[in-house]
PDB file of C-alpha atoms in Angstrom:
ATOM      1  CA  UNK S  13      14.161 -17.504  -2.699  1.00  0.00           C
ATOM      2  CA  UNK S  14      12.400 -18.266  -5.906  1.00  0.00           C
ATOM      3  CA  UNK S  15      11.437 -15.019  -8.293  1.00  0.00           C
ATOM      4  CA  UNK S  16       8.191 -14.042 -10.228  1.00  0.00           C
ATOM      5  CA  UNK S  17       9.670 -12.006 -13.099  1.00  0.00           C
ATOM      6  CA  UNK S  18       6.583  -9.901 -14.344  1.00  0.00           C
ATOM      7  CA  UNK S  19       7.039  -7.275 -17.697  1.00  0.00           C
ATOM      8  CA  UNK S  20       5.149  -4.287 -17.564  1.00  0.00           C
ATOM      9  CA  UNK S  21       4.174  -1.395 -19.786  1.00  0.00           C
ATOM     10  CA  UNK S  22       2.130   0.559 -17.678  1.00  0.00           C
ATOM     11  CA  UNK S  23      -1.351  -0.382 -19.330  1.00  0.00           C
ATOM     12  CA  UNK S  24      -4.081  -1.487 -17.093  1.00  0.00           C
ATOM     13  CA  UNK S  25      -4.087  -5.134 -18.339  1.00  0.00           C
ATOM     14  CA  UNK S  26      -0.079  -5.190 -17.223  1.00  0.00           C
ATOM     15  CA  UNK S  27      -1.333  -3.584 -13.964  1.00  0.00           C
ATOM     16  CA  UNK S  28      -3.422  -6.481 -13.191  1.00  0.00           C
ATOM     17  CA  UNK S  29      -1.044  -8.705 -14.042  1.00  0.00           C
ATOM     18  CA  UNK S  30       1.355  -7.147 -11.901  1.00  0.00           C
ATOM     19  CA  UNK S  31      -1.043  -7.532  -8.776  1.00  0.00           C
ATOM     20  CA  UNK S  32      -1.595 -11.195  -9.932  1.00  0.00           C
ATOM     21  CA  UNK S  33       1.631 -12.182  -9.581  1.00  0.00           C
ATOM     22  CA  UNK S  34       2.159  -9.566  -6.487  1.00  0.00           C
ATOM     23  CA  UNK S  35      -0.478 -11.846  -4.540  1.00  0.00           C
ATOM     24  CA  UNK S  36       0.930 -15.268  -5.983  1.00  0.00           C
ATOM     25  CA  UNK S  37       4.126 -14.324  -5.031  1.00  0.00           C
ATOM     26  CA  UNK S  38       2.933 -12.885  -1.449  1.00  0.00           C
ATOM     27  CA  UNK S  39       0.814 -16.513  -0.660  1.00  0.00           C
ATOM     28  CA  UNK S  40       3.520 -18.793  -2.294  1.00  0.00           C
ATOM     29  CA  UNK S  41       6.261 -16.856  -0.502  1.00  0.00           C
ATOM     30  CA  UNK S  42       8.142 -15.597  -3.509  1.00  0.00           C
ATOM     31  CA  UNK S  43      10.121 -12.250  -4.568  1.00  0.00           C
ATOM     32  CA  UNK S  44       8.817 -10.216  -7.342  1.00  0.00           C
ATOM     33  CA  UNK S  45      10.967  -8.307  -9.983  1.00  0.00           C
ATOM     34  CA  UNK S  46       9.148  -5.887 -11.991  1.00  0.00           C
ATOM     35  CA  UNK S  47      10.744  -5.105 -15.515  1.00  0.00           C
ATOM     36  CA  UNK S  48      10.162  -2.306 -18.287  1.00  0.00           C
ATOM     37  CA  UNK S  49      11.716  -2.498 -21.527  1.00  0.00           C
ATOM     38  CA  UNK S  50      12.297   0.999 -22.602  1.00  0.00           C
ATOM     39  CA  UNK S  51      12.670   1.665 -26.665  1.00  0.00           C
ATOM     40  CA  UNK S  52      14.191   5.150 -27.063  1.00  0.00           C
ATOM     41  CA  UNK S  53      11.646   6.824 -29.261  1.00  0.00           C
ATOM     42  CA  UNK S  54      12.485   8.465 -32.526  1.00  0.00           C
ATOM     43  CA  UNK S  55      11.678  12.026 -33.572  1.00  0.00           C
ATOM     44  CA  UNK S  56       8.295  12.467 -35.370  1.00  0.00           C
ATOM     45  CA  UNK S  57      10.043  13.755 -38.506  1.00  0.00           C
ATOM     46  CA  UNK S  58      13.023  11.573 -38.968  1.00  0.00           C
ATOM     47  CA  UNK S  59      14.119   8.472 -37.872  1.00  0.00           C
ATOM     48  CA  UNK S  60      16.737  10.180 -35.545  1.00  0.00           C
ATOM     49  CA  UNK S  61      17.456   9.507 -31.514  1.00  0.00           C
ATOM     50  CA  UNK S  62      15.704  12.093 -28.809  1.00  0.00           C
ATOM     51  CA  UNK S  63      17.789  14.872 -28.283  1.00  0.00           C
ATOM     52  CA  UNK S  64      20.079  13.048 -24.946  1.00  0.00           C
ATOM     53  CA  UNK S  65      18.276  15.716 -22.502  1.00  0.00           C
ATOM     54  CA  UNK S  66      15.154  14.582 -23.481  1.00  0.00           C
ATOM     55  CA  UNK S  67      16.115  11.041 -23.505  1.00  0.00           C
ATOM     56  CA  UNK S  68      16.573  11.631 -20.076  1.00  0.00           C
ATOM     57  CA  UNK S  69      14.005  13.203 -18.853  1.00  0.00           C
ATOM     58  CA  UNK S  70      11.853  10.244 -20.353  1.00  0.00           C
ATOM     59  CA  UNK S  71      13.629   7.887 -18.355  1.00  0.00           C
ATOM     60  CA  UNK S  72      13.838   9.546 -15.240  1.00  0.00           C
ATOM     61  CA  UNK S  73      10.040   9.609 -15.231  1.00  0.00           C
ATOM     62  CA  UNK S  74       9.177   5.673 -16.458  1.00  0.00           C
ATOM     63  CA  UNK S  75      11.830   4.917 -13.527  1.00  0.00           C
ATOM     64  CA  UNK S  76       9.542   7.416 -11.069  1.00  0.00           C
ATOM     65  CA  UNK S  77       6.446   5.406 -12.314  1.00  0.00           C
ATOM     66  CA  UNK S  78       7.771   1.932 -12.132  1.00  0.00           C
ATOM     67  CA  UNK S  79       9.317   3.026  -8.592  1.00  0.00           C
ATOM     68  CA  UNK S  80       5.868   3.949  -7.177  1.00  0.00           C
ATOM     69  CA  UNK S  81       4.550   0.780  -9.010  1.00  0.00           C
ATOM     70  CA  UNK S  82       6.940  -1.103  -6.776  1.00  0.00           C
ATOM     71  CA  UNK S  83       5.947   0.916  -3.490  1.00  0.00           C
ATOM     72  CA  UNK S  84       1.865   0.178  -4.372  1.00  0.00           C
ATOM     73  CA  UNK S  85       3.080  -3.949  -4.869  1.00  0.00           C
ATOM     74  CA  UNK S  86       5.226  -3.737  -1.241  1.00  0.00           C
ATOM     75  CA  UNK S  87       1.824  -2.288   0.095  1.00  0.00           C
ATOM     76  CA  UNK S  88      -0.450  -4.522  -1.513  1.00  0.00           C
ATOM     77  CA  UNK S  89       1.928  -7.805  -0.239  1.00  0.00           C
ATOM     78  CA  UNK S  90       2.136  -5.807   3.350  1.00  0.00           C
ATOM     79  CA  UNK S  91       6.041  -6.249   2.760  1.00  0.00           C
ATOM     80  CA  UNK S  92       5.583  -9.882   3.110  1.00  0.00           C
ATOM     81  CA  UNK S  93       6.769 -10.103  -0.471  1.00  0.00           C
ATOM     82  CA  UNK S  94      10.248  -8.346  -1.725  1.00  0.00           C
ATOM     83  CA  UNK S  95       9.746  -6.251  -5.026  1.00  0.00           C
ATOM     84  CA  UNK S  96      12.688  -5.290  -7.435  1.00  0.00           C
ATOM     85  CA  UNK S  97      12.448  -3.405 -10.436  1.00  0.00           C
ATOM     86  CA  UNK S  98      14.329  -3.152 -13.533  1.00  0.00           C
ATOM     87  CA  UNK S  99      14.456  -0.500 -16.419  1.00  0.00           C
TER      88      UNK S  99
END
C-alpha cells in the first residue's frame, strides 16, 4: 500500500492539510503517516537544554495531541484509511 507522508505542527493551516491528504488518501485508497518534528526548546535565559523532566512532559503531551490528531483522521476516513504517526 502506497503512503501519504503529511508534516504537521499543529497550526490550523497544517490541520487542513492534514484532512486534505486524510480524504486523498481515503478516495485513492492510501495509508497516511502523520509526522512532528520536535526541537527541544532552550531555556529563556541561556541557551541550555529543558531540565530532562520537563523535556518530558513536553513530549508526552505533543505525542497525546498528535495521537488524538490520528484518532479525528481514522474518524474522518471512517477507518477506510490507516493512519500512523511519528514524533
Amino acid at each position: 500500500m502506497k503512503n501519504i507522508l503529511v508534516p504537521t505542527d499543529f497550526s490550523a493551516e497544517s490541520i487542513n492539510a492534514v484532512e486534505y491528504a486524510a480524504d486523498m488518501a481515503s478516495s485513492l485508497n492510501l495509508s497516511l503517516n502523520l509526522v512532528h518534528i520536535y526541537q527541544p526548546p532552550t531555556s529563556a535565559y541561556a541557551e541550555l537544554p529543558m531540565p530532562p523532566v520537563e523535556m518530558e512532559k513536553s513530549l508526552d503531551e505533543l505525542e497525546a495531541h498528535l495521537e488524538q490528531l490520528r484518532l479525528s483522521m481514522e474518524k474522518r476516513t471512517a477507518g477506510k484509511v490507516p493512519v500512523k504517526m511519528e514524533l
